[in-house]
Amino acid sequence: MSGDTAVSVVVPTRDRTTRLLLTLTALGRQTLGRERFEVVLVDDALRPGAVAQVLSALPPGLRVRTAATGGRGAAHARNTGARSARGELLLFLDDDTVAGPGLLETHLAAHARTGTAVLHSAVTDLSAFALTPDPDPIRPALVGARGRRIEPATLARLDTAVPLLGPRRSFIERTARRVIRSPGHPALHWLVCIGTATSVRRTLFERVGGFDEHYGELWGGEDLELGLRLAAAGARFGLLDPVSYHLPTARRDTGDLLPRFWQRVADRHGDPRLADVGTYLTGRLPLAELAERLGPPTGLSLRGWSPGGASLDGLSPDGLSPGGLSPDGVPSVGLSPGGVSSGGLSQAALPPVGVSLADLLPAGVSPADPSPAGVSPADPSPASVLPADLPPADFPPAGHPPVGVPQAGLPLNNPPVAGAAS
């Protein structure tokens, strides 16, 4: 660790220009003092050039360190960033995610009150830009459907701009809220481990071996696979309020890549049930059925698997003993604002369902507005940690294509602008 650096924001990137500029500019607007965090920008492009363009256009003041990985995939890029990070708290952010101003301060405050936790905060897709490629060379603004624009100056008034930019909650974001809200899905809490706006302590991240680089450049869920191993190791998962905005890029191949990726995960872990995750992510399996098929994470066949040489056999992150688990062996629901006991997370300290995020924040810090402008009232708004309300049915129903997928935006069968005004 180095000096006062509390948070290292790891941003893997490949050939992004304007989207990356917006991502970094938003980090420069954080309420957390700039001396408290750093940005580790990992360029995974085969040919350099885009990052240099972005850094030359970035206003001064943001502490950015760079590394290059030469096209070895997102998992390798994220691990490279984590290894060179100076902060104890790692926050992973994609190169197309515009962080809300309170993102880092809220994650840091929440981790100060919890032990073995993986925390994700709400991300809303701005679907007006789903069909807009990143310009090369870099341009000051990203121009989407119907001439909608976002540029660095927009970030100062983002709340008023968002309703015209096609805000919508992606399928994986809806899933994260479903599994945390429902008392019937504790075995699926690891689906909260989405690759952007997610934080974890360095010690826990390293103990499970980080992201699995075995999958190379194959896209489909290396972030969720990390969550799977964290769950098997006893980690707890939670949701936080601050809203960030994703500038998605539509792709046609999700229906093919997701099943392929999760079949590889199933083969690697020696557990055929894990292939069903790909079926769920393509909208062909209800969430309740996925939970029934997989069972609790402690029942998954992870024993003997060794990411980066660190076996999961007998793994006890941060001292979490069997006493830190619920009687059925499933990691207990919720976060612990009461801190860590000598045997890991104290069960007595766990808050009841519906704990307010205000309990996790330092004095003087207020949560961001949990309902971003422009999101339909029918779309469940993000709420802190464990909201009590629950959507009435599985989403999407079997056979319905997902409204977005992990890290890659929206399939082309989704409207480029959902609800944008003419």
Coordinates of C-alpha atoms in Angstrom, one line a residue, residues 4-8 32-33 36-37 88-91 102-114 119 199 201 240 360-362:
D4 CA -3.1 7.7 1.8
T5 CA -4.3 5.7 -1.2
A6 CA -7.5 4.0 0.1
V7 CA -9.1 3.0 -3.1
S8 CA -7.6 1.8 -6.4
L32 CA -13.8 11.5 -2.3
G33 CA -10.6 13.6 -2.2
R36 CA -7.5 9.1 -1.4
F37 CA -7.7 7.2 -4.6
E88 CA -6.4 -1.9 0.0
L89 CA -9.9 -1.6 -1.6
L90 CA -10.2 -2.5 -5.3
L91 CA -13.0 -1.1 -7.3
G102 CA -20.5 9.6 -4.7
L103 CA -19.4 6.2 -6.0
L104 CA -16.0 5.9 -4.4
E105 CA -16.9 7.6 -1.1
T106 CA -19.9 5.3 -0.6
H107 CA -18.0 2.1 -1.4
L108 CA -15.1 3.1 0.9
A109 CA -17.5 3.9 3.8
A110 CA -19.4 0.7 3.4
H111 CA -16.3 -1.5 3.4
A112 CA -15.1 0.3 6.6
R113 CA -18.2 -1.2 8.3
T114 CA -18.1 -4.7 6.8
L119 CA -20.3 -4.6 -3.0
S199 CA -15.5 -3.4 -5.0
R201 CA -10.9 -5.9 -0.5
L240 CA -25.3 0.2 -2.7
L360 CA -23.1 2.5 6.4
L361 CA -22.1 6.1 5.7
P362 CA -20.0 8.5 7.7

